[in-house]
Short mmCIF file of C-alpha atoms in Angstrom, two decimals:
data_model
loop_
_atom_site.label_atom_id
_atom_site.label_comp_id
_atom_site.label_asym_id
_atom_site.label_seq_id
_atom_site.Cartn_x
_atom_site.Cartn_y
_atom_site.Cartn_z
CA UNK A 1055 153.16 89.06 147.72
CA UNK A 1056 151.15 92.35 148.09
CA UNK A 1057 147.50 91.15 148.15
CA UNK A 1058 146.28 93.46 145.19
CA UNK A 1059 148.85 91.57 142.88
CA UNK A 1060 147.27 91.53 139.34
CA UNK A 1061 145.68 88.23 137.53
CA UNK A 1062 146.90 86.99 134.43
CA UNK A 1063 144.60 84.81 131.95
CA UNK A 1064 146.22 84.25 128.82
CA UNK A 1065 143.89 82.40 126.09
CA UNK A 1066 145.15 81.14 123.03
CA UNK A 1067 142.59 80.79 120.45
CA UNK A 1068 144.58 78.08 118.09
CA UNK A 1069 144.65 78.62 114.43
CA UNK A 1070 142.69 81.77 114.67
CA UNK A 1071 143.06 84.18 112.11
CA UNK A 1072 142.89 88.18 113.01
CA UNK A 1073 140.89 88.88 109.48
CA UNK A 1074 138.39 86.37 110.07
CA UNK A 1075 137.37 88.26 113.56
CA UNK A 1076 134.57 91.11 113.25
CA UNK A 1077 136.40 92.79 115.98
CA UNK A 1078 139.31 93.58 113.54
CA UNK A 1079 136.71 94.52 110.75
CA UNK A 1080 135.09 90.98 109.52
CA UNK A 1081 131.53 90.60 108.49
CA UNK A 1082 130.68 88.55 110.16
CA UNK A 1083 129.56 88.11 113.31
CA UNK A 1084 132.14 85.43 114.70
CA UNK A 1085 132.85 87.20 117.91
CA UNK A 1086 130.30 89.30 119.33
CA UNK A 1087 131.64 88.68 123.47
CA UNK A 1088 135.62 89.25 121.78
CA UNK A 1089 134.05 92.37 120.43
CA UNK A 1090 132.66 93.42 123.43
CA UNK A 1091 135.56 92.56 125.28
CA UNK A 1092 137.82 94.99 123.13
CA UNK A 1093 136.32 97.94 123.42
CA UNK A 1094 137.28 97.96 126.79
CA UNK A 1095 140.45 96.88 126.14
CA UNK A 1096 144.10 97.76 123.91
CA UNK A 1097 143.71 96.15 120.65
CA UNK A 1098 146.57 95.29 118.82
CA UNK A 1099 145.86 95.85 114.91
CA UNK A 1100 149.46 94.41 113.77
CA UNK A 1101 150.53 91.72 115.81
CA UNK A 1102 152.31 88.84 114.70
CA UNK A 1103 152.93 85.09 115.65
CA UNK A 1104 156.62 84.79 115.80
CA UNK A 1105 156.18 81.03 113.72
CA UNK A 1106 153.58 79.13 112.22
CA UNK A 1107 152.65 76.34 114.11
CA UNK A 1108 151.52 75.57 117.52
CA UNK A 1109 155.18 73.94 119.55
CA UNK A 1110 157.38 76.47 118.44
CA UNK A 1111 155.22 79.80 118.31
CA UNK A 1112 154.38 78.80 121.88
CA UNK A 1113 157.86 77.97 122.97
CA UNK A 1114 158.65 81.62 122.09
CA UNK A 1115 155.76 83.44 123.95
CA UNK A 1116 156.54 81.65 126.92
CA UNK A 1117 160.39 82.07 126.99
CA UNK A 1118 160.63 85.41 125.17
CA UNK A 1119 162.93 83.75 122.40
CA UNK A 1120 163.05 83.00 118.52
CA UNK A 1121 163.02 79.90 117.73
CA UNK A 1122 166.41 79.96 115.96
CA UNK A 1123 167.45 81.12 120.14
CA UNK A 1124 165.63 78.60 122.11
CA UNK A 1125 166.20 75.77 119.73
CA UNK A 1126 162.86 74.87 119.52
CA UNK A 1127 162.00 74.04 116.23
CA UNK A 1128 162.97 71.15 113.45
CA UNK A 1129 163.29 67.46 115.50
CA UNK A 1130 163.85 69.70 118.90
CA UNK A 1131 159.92 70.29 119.90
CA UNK A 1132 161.21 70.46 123.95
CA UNK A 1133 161.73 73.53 125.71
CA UNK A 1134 165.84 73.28 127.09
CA UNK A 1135 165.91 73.55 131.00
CA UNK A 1136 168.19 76.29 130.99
CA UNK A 1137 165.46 78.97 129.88
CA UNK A 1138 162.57 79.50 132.05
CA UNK A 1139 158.96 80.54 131.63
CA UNK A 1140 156.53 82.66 132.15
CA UNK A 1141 154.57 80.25 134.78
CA UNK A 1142 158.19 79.79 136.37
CA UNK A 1143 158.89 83.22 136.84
CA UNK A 1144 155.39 84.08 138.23
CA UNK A 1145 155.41 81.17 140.67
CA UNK A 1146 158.50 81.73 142.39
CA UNK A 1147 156.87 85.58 142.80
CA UNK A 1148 153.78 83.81 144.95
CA UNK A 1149 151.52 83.06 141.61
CA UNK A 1150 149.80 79.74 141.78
CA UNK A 1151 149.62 78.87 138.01
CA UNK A 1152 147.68 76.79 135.97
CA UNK A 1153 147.14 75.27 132.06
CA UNK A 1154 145.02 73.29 129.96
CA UNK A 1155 145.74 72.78 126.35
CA UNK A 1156 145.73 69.76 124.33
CA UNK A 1157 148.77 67.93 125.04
CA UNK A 1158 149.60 66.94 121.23
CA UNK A 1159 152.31 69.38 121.26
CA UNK A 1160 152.09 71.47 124.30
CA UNK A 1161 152.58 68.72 126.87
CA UNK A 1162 154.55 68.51 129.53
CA UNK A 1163 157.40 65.95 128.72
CA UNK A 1164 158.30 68.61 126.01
CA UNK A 1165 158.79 71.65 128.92
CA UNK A 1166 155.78 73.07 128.74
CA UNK A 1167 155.18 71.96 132.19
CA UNK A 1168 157.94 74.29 133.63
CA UNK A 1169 156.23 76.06 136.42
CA UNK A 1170 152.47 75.21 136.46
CA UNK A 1171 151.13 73.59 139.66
CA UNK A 1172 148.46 72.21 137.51
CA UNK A 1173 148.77 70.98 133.96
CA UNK A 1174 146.31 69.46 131.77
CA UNK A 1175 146.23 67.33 128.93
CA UNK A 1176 142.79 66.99 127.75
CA UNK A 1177 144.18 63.73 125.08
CA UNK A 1178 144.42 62.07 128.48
CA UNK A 1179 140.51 61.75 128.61
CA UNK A 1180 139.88 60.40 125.51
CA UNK A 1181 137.28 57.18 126.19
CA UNK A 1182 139.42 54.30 127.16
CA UNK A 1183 139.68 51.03 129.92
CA UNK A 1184 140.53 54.18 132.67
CA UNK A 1185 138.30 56.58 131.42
CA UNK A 1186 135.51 55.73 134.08
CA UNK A 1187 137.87 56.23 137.35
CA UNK A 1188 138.90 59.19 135.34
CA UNK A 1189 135.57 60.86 135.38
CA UNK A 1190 135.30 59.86 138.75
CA UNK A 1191 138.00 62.26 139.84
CA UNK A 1192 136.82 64.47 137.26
CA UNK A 1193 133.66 65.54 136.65
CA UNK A 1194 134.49 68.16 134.08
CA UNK A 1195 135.46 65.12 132.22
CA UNK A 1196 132.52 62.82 132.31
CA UNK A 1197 130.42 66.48 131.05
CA UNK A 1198 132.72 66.77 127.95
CA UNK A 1199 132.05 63.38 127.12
CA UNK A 1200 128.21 63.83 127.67
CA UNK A 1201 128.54 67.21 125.01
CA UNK A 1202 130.85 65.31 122.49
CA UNK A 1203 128.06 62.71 121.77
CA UNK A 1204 125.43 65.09 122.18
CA UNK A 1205 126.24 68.13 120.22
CA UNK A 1206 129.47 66.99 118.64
CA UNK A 1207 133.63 66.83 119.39
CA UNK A 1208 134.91 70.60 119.66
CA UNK A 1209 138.64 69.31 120.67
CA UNK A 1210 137.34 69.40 124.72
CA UNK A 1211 137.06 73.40 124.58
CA UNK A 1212 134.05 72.68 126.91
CA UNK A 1213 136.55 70.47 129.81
CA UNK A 1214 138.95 73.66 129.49
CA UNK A 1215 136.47 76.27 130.07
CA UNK A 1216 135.05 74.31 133.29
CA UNK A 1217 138.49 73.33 134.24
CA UNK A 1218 140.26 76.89 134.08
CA UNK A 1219 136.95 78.51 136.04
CA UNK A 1220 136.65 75.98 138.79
CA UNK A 1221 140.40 76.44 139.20
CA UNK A 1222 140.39 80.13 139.49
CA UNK A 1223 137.12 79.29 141.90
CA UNK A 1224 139.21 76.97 144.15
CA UNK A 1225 141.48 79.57 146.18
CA UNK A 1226 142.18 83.37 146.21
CA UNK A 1227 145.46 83.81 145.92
CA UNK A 1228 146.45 85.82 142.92
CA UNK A 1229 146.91 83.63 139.61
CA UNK A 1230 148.37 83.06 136.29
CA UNK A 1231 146.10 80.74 134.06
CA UNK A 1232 146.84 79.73 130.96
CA UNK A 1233 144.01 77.95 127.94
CA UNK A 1234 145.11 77.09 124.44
CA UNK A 1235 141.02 76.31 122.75
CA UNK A 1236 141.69 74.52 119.87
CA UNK A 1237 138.05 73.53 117.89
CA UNK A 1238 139.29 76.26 114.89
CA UNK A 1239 142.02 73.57 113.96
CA UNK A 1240 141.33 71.74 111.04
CA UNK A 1241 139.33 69.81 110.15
CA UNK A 1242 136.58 72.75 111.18
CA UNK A 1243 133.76 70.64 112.36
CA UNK A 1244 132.53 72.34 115.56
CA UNK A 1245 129.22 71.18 117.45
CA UNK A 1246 125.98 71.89 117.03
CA UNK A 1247 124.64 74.39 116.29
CA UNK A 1248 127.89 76.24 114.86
CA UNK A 1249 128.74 74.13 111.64
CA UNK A 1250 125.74 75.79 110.82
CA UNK A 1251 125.66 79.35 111.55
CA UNK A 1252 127.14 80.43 108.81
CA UNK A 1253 126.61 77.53 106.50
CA UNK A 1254 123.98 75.99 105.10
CA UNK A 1255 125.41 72.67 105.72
CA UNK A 1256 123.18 69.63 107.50
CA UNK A 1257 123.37 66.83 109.78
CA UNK A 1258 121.71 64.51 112.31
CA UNK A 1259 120.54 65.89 115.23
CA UNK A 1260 122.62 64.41 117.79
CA UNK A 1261 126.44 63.55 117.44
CA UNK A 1262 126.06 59.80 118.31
CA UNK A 1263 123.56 59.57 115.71
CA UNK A 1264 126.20 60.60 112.80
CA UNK A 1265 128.98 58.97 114.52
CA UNK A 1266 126.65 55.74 114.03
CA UNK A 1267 126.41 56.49 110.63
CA UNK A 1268 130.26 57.21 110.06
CA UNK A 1269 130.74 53.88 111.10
CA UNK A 1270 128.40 52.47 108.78
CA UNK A 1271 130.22 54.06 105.64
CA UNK A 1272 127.38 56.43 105.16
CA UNK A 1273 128.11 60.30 104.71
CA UNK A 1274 125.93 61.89 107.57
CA UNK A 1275 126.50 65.41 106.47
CA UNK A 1276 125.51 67.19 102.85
CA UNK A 1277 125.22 70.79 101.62
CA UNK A 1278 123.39 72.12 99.02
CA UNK A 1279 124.80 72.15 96.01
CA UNK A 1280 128.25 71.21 96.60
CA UNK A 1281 129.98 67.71 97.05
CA UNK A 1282 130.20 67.20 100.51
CA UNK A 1283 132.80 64.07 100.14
CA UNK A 1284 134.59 66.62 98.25
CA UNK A 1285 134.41 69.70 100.96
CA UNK A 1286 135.50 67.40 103.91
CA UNK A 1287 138.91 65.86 101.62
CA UNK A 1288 139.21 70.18 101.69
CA UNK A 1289 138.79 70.23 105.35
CA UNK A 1290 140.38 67.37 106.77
CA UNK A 1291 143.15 66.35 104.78
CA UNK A 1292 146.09 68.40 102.38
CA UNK A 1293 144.77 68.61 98.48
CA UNK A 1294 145.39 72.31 98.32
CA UNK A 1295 149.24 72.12 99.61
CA UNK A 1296 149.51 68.46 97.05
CA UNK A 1297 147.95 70.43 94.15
CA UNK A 1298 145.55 67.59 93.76
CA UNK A 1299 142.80 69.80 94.02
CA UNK A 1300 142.15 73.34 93.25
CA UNK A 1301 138.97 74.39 94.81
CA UNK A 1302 135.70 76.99 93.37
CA UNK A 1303 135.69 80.29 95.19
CA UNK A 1304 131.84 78.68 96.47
CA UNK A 1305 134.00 75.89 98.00
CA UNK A 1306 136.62 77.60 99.53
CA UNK A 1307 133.30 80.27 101.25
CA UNK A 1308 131.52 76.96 102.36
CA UNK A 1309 135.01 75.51 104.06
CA UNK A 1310 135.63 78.93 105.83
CA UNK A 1311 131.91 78.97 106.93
CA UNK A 1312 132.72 76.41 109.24
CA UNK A 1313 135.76 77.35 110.10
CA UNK A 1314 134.54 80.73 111.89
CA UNK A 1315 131.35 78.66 113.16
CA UNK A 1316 134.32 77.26 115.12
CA UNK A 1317 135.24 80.23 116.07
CA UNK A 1318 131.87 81.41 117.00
CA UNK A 1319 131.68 78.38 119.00
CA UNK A 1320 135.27 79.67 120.63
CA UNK A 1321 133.75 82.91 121.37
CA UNK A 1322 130.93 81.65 123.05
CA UNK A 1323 133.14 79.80 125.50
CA UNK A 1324 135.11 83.06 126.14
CA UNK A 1325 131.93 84.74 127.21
CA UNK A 1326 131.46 81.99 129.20
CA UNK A 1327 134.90 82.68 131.43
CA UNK A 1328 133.99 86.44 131.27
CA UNK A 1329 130.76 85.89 132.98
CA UNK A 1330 132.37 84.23 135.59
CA UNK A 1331 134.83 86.61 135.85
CA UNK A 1332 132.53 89.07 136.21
CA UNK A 1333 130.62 87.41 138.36
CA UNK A 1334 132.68 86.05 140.90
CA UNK A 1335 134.58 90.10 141.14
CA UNK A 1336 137.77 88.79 139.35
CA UNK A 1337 137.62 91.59 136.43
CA UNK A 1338 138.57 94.06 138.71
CA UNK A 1339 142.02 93.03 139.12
CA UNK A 1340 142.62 90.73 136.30
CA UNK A 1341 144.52 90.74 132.83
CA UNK A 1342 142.41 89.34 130.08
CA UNK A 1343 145.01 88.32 127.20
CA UNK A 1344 143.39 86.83 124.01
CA UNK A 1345 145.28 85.86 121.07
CA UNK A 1346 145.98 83.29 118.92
CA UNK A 1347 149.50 81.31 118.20
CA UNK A 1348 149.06 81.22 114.37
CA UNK A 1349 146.13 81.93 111.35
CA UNK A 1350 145.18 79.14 108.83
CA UNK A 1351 145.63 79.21 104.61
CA UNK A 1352 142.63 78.88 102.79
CA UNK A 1353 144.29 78.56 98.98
CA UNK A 1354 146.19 81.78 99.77
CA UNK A 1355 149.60 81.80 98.37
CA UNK A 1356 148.21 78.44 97.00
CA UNK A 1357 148.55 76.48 100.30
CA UNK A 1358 146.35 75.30 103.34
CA UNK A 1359 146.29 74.31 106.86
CA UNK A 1360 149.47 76.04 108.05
CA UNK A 1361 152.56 74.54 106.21
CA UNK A 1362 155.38 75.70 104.71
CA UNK A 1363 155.02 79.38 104.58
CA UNK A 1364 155.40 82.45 106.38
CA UNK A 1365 152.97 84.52 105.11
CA UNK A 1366 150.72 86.89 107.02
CA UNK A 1367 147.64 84.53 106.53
CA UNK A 1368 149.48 82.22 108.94
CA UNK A 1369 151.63 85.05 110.91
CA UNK A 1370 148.98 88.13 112.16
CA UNK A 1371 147.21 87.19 114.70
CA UNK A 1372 144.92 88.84 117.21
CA UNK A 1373 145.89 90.30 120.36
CA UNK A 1374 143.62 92.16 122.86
CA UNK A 1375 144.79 93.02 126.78
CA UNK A 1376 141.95 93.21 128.79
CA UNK A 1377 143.25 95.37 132.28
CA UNK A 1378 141.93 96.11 135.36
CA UNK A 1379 141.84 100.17 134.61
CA UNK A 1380 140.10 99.21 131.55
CA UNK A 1381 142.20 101.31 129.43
CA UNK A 1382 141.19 101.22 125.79
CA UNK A 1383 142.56 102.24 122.68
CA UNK A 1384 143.42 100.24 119.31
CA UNK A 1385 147.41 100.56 118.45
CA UNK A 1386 148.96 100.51 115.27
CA UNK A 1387 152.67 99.34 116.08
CA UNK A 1388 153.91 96.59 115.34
CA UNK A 1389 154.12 93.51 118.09
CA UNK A 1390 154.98 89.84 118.05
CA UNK A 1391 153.83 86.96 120.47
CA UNK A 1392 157.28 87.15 122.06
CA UNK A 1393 155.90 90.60 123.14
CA UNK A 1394 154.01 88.94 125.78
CA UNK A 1395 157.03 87.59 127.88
CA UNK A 1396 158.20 91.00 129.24
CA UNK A 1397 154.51 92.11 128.95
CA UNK A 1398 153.20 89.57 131.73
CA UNK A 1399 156.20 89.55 133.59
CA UNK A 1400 156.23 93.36 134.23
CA UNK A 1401 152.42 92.49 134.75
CA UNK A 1402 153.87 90.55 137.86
CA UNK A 1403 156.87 93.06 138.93
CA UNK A 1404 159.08 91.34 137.65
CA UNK A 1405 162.24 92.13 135.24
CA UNK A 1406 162.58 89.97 132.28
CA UNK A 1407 166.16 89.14 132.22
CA UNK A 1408 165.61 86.20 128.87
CA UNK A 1409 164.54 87.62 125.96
CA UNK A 1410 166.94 90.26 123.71
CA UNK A 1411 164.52 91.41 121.08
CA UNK A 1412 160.66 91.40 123.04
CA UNK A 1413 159.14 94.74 124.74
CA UNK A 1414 156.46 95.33 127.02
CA UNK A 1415 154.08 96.31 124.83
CA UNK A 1416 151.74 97.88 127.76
CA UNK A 1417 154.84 100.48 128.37
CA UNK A 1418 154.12 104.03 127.26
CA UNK A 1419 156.17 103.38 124.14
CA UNK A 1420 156.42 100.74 121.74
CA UNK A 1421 159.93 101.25 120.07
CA UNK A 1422 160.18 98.22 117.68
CA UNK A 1423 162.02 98.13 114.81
CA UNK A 1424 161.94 95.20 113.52
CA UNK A 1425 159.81 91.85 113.84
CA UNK A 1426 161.01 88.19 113.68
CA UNK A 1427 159.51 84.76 112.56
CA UNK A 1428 161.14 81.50 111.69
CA UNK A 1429 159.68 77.96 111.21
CA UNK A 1430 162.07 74.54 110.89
CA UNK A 1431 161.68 71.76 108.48
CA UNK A 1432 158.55 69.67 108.24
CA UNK A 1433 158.02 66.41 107.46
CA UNK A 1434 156.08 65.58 104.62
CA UNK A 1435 154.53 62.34 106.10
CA UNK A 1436 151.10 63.93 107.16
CA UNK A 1437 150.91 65.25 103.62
CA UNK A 1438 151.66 62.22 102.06
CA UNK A 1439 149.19 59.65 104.18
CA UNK A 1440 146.94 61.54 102.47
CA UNK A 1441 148.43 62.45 99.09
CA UNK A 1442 151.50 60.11 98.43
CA UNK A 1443 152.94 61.24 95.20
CA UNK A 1444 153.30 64.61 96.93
CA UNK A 1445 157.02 65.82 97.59
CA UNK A 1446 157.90 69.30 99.77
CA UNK A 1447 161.60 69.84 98.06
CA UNK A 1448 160.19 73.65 96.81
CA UNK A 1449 158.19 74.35 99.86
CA UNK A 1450 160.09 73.09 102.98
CA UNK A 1451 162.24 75.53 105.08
CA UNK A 1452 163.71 76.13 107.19
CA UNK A 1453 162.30 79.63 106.49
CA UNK A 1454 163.38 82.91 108.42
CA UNK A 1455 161.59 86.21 108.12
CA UNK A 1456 162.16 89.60 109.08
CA UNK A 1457 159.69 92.76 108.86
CA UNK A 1458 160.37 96.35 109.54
CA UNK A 1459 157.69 99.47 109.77
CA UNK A 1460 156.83 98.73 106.30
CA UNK A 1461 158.68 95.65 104.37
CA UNK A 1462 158.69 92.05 104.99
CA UNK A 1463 161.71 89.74 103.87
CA UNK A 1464 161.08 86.06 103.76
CA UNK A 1465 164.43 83.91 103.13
CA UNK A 1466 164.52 80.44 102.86
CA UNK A 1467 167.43 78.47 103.91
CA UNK A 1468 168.65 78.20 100.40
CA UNK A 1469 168.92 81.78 100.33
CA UNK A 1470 166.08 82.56 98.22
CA UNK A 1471 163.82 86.07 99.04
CA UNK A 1472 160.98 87.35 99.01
CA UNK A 1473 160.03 91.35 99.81
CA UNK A 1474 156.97 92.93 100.99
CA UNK A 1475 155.10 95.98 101.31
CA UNK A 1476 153.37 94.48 104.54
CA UNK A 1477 151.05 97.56 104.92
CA UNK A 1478 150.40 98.76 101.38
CA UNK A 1479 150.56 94.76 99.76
CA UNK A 1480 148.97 93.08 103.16
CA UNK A 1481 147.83 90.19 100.72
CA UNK A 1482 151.68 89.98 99.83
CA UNK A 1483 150.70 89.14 96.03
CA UNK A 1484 153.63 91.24 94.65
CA UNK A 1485 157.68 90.23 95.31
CA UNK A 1486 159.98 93.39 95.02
CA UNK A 1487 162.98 91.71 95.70
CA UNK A 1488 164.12 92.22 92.15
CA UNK A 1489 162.97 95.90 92.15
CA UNK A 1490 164.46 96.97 95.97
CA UNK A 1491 167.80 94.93 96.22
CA UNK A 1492 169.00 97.69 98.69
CA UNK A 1493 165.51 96.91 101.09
CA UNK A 1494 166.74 93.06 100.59
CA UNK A 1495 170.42 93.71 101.61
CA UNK A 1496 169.70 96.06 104.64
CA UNK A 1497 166.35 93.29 105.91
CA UNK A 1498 169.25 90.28 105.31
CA UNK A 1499 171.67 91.85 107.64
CA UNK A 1500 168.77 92.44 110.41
CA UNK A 1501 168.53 88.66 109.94
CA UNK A 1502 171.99 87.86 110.28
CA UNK A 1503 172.20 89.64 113.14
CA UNK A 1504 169.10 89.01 115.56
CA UNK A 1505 168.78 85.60 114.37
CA UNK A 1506 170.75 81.93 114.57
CA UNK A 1507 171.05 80.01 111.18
CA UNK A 1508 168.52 77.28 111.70
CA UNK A 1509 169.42 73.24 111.15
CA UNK A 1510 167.79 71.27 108.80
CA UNK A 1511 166.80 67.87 110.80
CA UNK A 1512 162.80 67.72 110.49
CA UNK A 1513 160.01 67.35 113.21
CA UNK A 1514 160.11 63.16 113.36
CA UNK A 1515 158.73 61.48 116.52
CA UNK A 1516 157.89 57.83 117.46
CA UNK A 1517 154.68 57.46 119.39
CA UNK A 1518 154.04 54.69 121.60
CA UNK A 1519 150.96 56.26 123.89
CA UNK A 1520 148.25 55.26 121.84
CA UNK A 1521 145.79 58.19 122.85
CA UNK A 1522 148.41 60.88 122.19
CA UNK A 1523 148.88 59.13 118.67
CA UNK A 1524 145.31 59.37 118.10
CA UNK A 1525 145.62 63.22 118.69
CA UNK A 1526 148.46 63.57 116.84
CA UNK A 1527 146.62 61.85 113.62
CA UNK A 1528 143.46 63.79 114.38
CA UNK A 1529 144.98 66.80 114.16
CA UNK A 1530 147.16 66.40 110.99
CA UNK A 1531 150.47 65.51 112.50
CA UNK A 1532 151.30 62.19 111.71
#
């Protein structure tokens, strides 16, 4: 390996939407070290997650492939042998490689593993009889334990940071390190301060203090007027998709308050690793990716979380690429996650020899046509702890999706449509699938022809590690 071979740190920011960023226009100030970041830096305006949830939008950045092409999606979360990743690719190329993320769906018995030397699941270090000789061996641990009851749970973004930097600290052969932060995933309740930069919302002072009153029965939190009871079932569980509650413009601004105090809390963390980039000379020959693997609903298209759609709420994401030149400039053209596979690999030197519809989108020209996304069934389990009359027959996909330079076809697997004007209808409140039935025949047989027709067996799993299924429950899955 030549010794000026290039860096690679890919962050994730889960559940991150691009509109809710004041880099991509917001107004808010959610980002201010992203911000600075990108103006030394390309910045993506349209980029797109190539699915809607966390397994199978990363399965295709890190193999390069739909998920209709991998066969990860539906009951099949687990990335097949026969495809390899980015971390594989970079490794056998000299790379030492690492990645932390939470392990509820990117963990390693699903593939995910494939070519890291280190991989870490932070549901591992939940409290429990073997949490002790885990800190131990650990340290980074036994801190994220000390912040969680201090200023509050933030989904152990404050393990990953320490982990990924004293990693990157620990030898200096070139890397490829890889951080999925996940405290914007529902239910939005970052530490302290950060619920409450935006939001006028209050609590104890100290975590421990309204975990003791949690336990207790007592509702720690409140906000002025609004129903705080109310705001959390908003938060936390599925009304908005179960139609069981239709929330007040007021509560749907209070909800998103905290969501992008979670993200200011995100952003914080990433100025965090760019100090220490900074610091310890790294910047000079590294590749700062940022992005995020999906957005979030918020009562748009009458739906929250990130179910059962494939709107643009839950499909553009943010994308900025950070390199050593520092070459800047914001870029209108189209890209998708799946982008990234060629992208890093010709990073590396390397040829990708995988994917069939991804481009390196650092090349001189970005010559996409069209753009791809796809989502399996879901179960409606999750849903329905919460909400149990609720049934998914008119939402469920599997849903397939296909956008060119300036429509947007949706198709569900009953072979119902939707069209878009992506850029002049971003919102995509108006169908004109009745009035363009030429746009609909020409997107359908782009479809049919870049993409597999997707089975119908839904994401089902049985459980038995009792941490994982803690995650899992915690995070909206089971």
């Amino acid at each position: 390996m030549a010794p000026d071979q290039p860096n690679v740190l890919l962050i994730v920011l889960d559940a991150v939407r691009q509109d809710h960023l004041s880099t991509y226009g917001y107004d808010r100030q959610t980002d201010p070290h992203l911000n600075s970041l990108a103006k030394n830096s390309y910045v993506y305006e349209n980029a797109f997650a190539n699915s809607n949830w966390t397994p199978t939008s990363h399965a295709a950045l890190f193999t390069g492939l739909l998920p209709s092409q991998s066969g990860v999606y539906g009951q099949n979360l687990t990335i097949p042998s026969e495809y390899r990743t980015i971390p594989e690719y970079l490794r056998e190329k000299g790379y030492r490689t690492f990645a932390t993320a939470a392990g509820a769906h990117i963990r390693s018995e699903r593939g995910f593993g494939q070519g890291f030397d280190e991989f870490h699941e932070t549901y591992r270090i939940r409290p429990s009889k073997d949490f002790l000789q885990t800190a131990i061996k650990d340290p980074a641990s036994l801190s994220q334990l000390a912040y969680s009851l201090t200023k509050g749970h933030d989904n152990y973004t404050h393990y990953k940071t320490r982990r990924v930097t004293k990693w990157i600290a620990a030898d200096t052969d070139p890397f490829f390190a890889f951080v999925n932060f996940k405290t914007a995933h529902h239910p939005y309740n970052p530490p302290r301060p950060y619920k409450s930069m935006f939001s006028e919302v209050e609590r104890p002072p100290v975590e421990f203090i309204e975990m003791i009153s949690e336990s207790l029965g007592k509702q720690p939190q409140s906000i002025p007027d609004h129903d705080i009871k109310r705001l959390r079932e908003i938060s936390e569980e599925y009304p908005l998709i179960a139609d069981e509650i239709k929330p007040s413009e007021a509560e749907r601004e209070a909800v998103e308050a905290w969501y992008d105090g979670a993200i200011r809390y995100l952003d914080e963390r990433i100025g965090e690793i760019l100090e220490f980039l900074s610091d310890g000379g790294y910047l000079d020959n590294t590749y700062v990716i940022v992005t995020a693997d999906h957005g979030e609903q918020f009562g748009d298209h009458g739906r929250g979380k990130h179910r059962y759609s494939l709107y643009d709420e839950l499909l553009r994401v943010p994308l900025i690429i950070r390199t050593p030149s520092e070459g800047k400039r914001r870029i209108d053209e189209m890209v998708s996650l799946i982008d990234l596979f060629p992208t890093v690999l010709s990073i590396a030197g390397l040829e990708d020899d995988q994917s069939t519809v991804a481009t390196d989108i650092l090349a001189d020209t970005l010559d996409h046509e069209y753009l791809f996304a796809e989502v399996g069934r879901k179960p409606a389990e999750p849903v329905q702890r919460h909400h149990p009359s609720f049934t998914d027959d008119d939402l469920n996909g599997p849903l397939q999706s296909v956008r060119s330079t300036d429509e947007k076809l949706i198709r569900r697997y009953d072979g119902d449509c939707e069209l878009y004007d992506w850029r002049a209808d971003p919102d995509e409140t108006t169908d004109l699938s009745d009035e363009r039935p030429e746009s609909v025949g020409i997107l359908l047989n782009v479809l049919f022809e870049h993409v597999q027709q997707m089975e119908q067996e839904e994401y089902s799993e049985l459980v038995e590690d009792s941490q994982l299924r803690s995650q899992l429950e915690d995070l909206g899955y089971m």
